[in-house]
Short mmCIF file of C-alpha atoms in Angstrom, two decimals:
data_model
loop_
_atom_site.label_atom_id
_atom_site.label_comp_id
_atom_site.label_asym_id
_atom_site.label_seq_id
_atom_site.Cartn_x
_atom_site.Cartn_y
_atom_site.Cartn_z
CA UNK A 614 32.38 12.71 33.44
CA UNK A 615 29.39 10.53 33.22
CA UNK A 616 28.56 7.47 36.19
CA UNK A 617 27.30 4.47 35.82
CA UNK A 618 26.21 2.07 38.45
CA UNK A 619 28.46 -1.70 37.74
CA UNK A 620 27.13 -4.39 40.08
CA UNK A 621 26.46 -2.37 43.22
CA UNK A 622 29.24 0.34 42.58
CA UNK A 623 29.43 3.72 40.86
CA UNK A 624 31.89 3.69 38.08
CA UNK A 625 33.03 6.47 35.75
CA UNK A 626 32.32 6.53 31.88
CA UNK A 627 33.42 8.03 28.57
CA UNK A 628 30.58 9.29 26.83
CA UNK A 629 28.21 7.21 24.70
CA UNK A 630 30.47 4.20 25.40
CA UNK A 631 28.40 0.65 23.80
CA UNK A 632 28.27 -1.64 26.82
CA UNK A 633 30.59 -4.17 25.13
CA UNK A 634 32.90 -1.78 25.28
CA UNK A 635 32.50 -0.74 29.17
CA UNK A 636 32.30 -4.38 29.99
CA UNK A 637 35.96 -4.73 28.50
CA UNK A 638 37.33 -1.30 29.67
CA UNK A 639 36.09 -2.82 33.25
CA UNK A 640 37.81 -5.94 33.07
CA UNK A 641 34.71 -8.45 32.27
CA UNK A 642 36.74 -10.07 29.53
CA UNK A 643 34.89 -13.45 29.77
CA UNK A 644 32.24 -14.55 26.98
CA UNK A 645 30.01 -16.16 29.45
CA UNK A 646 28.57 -13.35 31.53
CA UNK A 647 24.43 -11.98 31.36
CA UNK A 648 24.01 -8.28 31.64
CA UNK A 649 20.95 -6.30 32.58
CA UNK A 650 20.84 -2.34 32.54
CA UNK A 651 17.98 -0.76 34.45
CA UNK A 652 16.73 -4.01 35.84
CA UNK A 653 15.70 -5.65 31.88
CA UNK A 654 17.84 -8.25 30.06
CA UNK A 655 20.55 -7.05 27.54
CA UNK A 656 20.92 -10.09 25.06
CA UNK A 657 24.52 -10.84 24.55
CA UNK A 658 24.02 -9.98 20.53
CA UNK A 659 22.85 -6.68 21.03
CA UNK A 660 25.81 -5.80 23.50
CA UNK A 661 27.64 -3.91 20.95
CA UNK A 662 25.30 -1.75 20.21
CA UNK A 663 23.66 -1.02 23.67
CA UNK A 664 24.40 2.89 24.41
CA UNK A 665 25.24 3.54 28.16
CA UNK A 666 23.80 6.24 29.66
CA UNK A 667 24.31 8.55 32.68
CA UNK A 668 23.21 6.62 36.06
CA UNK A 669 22.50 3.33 33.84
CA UNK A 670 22.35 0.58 36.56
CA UNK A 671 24.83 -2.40 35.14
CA UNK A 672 24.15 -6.10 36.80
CA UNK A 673 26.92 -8.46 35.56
CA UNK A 674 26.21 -12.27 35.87
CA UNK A 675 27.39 -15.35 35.43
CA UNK A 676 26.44 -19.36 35.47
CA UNK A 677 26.86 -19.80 39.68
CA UNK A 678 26.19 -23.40 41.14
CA UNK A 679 22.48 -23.63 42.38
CA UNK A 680 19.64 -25.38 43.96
CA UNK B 1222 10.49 -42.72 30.75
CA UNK B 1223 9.22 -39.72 31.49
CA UNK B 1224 8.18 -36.80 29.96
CA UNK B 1225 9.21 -32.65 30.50
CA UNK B 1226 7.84 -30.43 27.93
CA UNK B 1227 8.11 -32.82 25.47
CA UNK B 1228 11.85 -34.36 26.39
CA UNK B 1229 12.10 -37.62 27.30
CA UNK B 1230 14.15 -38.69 30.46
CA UNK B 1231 15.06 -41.81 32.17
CA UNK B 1232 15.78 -40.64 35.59
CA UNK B 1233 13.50 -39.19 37.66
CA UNK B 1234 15.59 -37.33 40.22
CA UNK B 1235 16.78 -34.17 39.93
CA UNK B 1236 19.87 -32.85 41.02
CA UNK B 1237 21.12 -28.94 42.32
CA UNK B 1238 24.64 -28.06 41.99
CA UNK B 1239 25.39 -26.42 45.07
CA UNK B 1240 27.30 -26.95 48.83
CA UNK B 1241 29.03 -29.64 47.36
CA UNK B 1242 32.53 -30.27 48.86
CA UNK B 1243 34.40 -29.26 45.17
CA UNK B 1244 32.76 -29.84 41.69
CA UNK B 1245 34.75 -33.35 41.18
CA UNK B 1246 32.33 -34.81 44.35
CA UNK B 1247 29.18 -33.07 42.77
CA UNK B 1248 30.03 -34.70 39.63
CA UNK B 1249 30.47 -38.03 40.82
CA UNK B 1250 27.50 -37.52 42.70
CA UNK B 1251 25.11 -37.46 39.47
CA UNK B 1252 27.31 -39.82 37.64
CA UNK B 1253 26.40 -42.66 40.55
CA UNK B 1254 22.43 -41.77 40.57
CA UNK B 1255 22.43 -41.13 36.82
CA UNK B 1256 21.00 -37.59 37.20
CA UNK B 1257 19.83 -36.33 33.95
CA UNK B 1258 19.10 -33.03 34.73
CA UNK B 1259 20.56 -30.42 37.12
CA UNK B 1260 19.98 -27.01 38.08
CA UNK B 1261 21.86 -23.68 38.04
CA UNK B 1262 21.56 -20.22 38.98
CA UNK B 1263 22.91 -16.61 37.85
CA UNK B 1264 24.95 -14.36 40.58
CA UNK B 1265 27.35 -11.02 39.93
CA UNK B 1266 30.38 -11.96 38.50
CA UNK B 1267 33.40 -9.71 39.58
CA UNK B 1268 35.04 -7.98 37.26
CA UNK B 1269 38.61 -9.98 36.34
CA UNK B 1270 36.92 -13.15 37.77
CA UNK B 1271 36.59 -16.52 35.89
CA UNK B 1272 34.65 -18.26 38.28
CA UNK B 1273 31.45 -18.27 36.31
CA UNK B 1274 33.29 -19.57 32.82
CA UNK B 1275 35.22 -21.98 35.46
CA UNK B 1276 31.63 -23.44 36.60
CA UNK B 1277 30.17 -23.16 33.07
CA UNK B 1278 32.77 -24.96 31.18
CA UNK B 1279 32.80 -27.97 34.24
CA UNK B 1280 28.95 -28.20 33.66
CA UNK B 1281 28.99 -27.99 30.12
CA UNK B 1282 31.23 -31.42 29.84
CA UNK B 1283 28.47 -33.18 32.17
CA UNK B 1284 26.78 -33.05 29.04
CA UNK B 1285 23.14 -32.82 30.50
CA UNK B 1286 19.83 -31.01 30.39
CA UNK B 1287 20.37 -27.44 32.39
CA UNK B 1288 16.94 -26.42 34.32
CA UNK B 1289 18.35 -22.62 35.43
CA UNK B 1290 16.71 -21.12 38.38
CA UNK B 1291 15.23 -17.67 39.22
CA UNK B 1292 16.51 -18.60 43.08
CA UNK B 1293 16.48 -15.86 45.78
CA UNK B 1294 14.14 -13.57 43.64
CA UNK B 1295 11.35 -11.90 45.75
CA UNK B 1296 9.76 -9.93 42.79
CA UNK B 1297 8.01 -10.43 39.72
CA UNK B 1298 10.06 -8.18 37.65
CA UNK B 1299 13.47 -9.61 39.55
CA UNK B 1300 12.14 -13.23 38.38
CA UNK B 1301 11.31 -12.35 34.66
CA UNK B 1302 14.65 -10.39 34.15
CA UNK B 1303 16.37 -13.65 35.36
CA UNK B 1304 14.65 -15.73 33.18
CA UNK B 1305 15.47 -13.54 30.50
CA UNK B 1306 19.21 -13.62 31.23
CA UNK B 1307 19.70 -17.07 31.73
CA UNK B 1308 17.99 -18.02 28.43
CA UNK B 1309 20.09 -15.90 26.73
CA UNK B 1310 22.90 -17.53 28.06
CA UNK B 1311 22.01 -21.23 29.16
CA UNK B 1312 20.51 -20.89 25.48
CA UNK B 1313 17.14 -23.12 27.27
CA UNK B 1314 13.73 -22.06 27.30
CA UNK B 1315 13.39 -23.95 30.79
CA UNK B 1316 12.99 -22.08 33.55
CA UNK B 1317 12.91 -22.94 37.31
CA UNK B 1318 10.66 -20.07 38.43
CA UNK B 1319 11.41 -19.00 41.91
CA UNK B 1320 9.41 -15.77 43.82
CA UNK B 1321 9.85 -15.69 47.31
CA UNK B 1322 7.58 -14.08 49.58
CA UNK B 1323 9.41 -14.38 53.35
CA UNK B 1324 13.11 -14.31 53.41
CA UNK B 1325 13.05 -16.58 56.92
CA UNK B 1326 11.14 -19.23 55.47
CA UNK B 1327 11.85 -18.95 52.01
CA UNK B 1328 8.03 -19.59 51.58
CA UNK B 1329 7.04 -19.29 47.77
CA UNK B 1330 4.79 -15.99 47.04
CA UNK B 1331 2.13 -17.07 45.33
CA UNK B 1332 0.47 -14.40 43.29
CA UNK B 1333 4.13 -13.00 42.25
CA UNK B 1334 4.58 -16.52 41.00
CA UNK B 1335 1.60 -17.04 39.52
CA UNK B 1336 2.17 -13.42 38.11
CA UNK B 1337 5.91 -14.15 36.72
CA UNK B 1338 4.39 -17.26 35.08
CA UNK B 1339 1.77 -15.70 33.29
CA UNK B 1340 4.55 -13.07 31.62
CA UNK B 1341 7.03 -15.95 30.98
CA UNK B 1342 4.55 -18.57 29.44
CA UNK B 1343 3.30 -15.59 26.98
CA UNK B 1344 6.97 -15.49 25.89
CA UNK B 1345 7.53 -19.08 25.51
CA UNK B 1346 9.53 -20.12 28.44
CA UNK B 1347 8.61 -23.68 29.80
CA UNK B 1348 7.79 -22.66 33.10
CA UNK B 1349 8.54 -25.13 36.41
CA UNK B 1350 7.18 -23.22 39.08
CA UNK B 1351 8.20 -23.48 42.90
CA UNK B 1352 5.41 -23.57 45.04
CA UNK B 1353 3.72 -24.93 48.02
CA UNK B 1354 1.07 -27.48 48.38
CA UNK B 1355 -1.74 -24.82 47.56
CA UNK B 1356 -3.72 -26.56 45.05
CA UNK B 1357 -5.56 -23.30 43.93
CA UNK B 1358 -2.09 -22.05 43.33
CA UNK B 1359 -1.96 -24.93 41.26
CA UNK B 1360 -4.80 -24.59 39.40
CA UNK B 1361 -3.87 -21.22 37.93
CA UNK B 1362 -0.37 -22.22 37.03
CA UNK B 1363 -1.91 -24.85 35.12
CA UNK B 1364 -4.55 -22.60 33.67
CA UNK B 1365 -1.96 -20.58 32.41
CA UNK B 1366 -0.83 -23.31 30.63
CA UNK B 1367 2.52 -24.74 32.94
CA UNK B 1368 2.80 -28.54 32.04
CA UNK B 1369 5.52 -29.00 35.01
CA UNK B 1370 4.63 -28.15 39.03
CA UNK B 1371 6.96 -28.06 41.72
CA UNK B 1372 5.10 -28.26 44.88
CA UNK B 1373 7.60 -28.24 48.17
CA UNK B 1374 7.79 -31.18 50.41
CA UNK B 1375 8.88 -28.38 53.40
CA UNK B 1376 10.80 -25.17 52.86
CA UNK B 1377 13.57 -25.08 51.33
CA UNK B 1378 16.98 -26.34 53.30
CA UNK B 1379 14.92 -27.78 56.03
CA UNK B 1380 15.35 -31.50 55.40
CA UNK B 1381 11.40 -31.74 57.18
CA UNK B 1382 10.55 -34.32 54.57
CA UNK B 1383 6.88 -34.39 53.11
CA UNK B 1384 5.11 -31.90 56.08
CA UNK B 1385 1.46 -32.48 53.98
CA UNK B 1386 1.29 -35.46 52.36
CA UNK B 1387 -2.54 -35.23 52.36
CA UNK B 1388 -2.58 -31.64 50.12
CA UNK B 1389 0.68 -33.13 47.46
CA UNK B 1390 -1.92 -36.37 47.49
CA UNK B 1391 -4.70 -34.00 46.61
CA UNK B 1392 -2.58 -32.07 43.85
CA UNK B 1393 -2.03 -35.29 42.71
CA UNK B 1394 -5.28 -36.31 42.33
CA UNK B 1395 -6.47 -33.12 40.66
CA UNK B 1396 -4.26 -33.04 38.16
CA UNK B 1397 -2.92 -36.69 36.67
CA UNK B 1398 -1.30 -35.53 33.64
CA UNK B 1399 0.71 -32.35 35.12
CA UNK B 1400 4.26 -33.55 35.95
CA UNK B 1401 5.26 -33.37 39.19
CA UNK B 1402 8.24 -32.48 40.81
CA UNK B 1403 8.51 -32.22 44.84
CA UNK B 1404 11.32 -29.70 45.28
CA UNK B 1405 12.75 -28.37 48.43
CA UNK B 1406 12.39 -30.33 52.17
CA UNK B 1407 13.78 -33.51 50.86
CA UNK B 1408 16.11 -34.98 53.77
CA UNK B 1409 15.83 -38.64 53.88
CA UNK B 1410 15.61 -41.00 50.84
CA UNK B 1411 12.39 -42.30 52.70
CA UNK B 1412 11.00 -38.84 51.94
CA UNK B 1413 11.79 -39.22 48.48
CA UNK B 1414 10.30 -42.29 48.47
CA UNK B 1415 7.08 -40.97 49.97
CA UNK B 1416 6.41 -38.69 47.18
CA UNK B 1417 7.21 -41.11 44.39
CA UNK B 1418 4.66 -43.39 46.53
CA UNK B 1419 1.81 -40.37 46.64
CA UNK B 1420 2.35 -40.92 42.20
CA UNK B 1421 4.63 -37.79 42.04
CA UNK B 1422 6.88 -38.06 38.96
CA UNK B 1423 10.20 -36.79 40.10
CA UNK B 1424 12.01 -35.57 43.04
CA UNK B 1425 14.70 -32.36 43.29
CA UNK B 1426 16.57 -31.91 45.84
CA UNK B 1427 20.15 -30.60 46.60
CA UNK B 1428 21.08 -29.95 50.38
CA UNK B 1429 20.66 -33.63 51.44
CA UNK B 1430 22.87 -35.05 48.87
CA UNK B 1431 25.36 -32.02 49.07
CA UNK B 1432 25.96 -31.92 51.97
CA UNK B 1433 26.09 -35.21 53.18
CA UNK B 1434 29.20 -37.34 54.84
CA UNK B 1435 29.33 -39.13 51.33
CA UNK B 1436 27.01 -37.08 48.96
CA UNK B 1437 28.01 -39.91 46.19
CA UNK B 1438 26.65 -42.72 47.91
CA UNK B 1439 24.01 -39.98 49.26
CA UNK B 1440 22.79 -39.59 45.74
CA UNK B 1441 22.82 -43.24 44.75
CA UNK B 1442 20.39 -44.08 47.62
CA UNK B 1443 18.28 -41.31 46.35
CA UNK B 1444 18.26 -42.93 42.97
CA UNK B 1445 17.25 -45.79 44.46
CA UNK B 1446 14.04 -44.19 46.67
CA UNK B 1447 12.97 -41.84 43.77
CA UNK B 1448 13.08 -45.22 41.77
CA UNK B 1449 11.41 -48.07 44.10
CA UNK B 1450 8.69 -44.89 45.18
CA UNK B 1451 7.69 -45.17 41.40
CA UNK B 1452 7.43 -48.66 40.92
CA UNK B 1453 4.97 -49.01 44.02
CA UNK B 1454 3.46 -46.25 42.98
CA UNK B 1455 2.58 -47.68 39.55
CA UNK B 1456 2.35 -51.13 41.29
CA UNK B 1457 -0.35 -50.10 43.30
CA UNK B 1458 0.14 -49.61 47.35
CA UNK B 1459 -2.48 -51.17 49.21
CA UNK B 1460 -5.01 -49.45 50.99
CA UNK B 1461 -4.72 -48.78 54.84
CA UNK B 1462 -7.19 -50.78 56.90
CA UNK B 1463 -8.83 -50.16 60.30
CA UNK B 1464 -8.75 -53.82 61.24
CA UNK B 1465 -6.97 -57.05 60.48
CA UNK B 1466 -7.10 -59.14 57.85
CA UNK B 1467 -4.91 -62.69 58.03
CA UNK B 1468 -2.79 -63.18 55.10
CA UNK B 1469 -2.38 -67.03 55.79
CA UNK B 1470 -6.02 -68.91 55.50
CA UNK B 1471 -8.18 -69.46 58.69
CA UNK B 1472 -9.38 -72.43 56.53
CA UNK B 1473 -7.56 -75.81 57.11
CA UNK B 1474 -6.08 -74.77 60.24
CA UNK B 1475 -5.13 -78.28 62.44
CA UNK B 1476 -7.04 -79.00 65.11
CA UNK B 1477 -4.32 -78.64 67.58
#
């Protein structure tokens, strides 16, 4: 079984899962949420076709109130 | 009016979203100062949580012009990632560029920022940097082609007020068609006031109005400073003198 990293914790993964598809096995359902894998920007139009790999570091974000 | 990368605005303070008591004060709060522009940041979502959507959807119906923020980044790379993410999904080329350098102080660094802007300006991102009252700093973000500066009054979340008038006065000076924005320090209206008076262009500022007893009247009498700074301003103050002058004629006077 491959591992990713989601938001700070390690999380198991089919293989060559698209990261649409992780994000929805994992429960982020919403539309409004900005991914990065590795540290770089996934654009939300390319999320269905982003390949996970093993130890991929996953940041999920979303709009938060700010200064 | 004013101008921001080419978009015209009427009001000239600037408003963050965050610390207020629940999002119904926060939006009465820029309804009362007529706050055209606001800022926002990006932060983990947890998986099953709405909270983001929640905040989006409430901000989206205020109907106005989203400046998101790179806030709490202390590296280049961090800051250009979340630039990248939130135009992808704030759908803005604006971007409040934020790289720390001391997480005490929250002092701006200033080659990572001049760094981060270079990258982001070649991509096409209108670029408001955070920074301090360094005018070489300045200089280069300006040379790299940044129409917008934000210069702090005082670190950010101290409520110091304007700690160098003397250096924003200078930036000022040195460049009279950069907007300027004092971000960060802000506690008082009077401080407002005292930037709009040194011929800054617009004021941001969050904490003071946030987290006020009454952050809606707080914001109105912000309005009010950001907008009687600019008409002195524009009026001309008048200079300082070492001695008096009378204002009433010596000539006249009754021999009494």
């Amino acid at each position: 079984m491959q591992k990713v990293t989601l938001n700070g914790k390690e999380v198991p993964m089919s293989n060559q899962m698209d990261l649409e598809s992780f994000l929805f096995a994992n429960n982020y359902k919403e539309k409004y949420i900005a991914v990065a894998v590795n540290k770089l920007s996934v654009p939300r139009s390319l999320l269905n076709t982003h390949l996970l790999k093993d130890g991929d570091k996953i940041e999920v974000l979303s709009p938060m109130a700010g200064g | 009016m004013w101008d921001l990368y080419g978009e015209s605005f009427n009001s000239r303070l600037l408003l963050g979203t965050s610390r207020y008591p629940s999002p119904q004060v926060m939006q009465e709060a820029i309804k009362a100062s007529n706050v055209e522009i606001i800022t926002v940041s990006l932060r983990r979502e947890s998986a099953g949580n709405s909270d983001g959507k929640r905040f989006w959807d409430f901000v989206k119906n205020l109907d106005l012009k989203i400046l998101p923020n790179t806030a709490g980044c202390f590296s280049v790379g961090e800051a250009v990632t979340t630039a990248h993410l939130a135009r992808d999904l704030f759908e803005t080329d604006w971007i409040k560029l934020e790289v720390l350098g001391d997480r005490l102080m929250l002092h701006p660094d200033p080659s990572g920022t001049v760094e981060a802007a270079k990258e982001l300006v070649g991509e096409g991102f209108k670029v408001f940097p955070f920074i301090t009252e360094d005018l070489v700093v300045a200089k280069r973000l300006v040379d790299l082609g940044c129409e917008v500066l934000m210069p702090w009054g005082a670190p950010i979340g101290t409520g110091q007020g304007i700690l160098n008038p003397f250096a924003l006065d200078m930036i000022r000076k040195t460049f009279p068609s950069i907007s300027l924005i004092c971000d960060a320090g802000i506690g008082r209206p009077s401080d407002a006031l005292q930037a709009m008076e040194l011929g800054f262009d617009g004021v941001l500022l969050n904490t003071a109005v946030s987290t006020s007893d009454d952050p809606v009247s707080m914001a109105s009498a912000f309005a009010k400073a950001v907008e009687a700074g600019d008409l002195a301003y524009h009026a001309g103050v008048m200079t300082k003198r070492s001695i008096a002058i009378a204002s009433s004629p010596f000539e006249g006077l009754a021999d009494l």
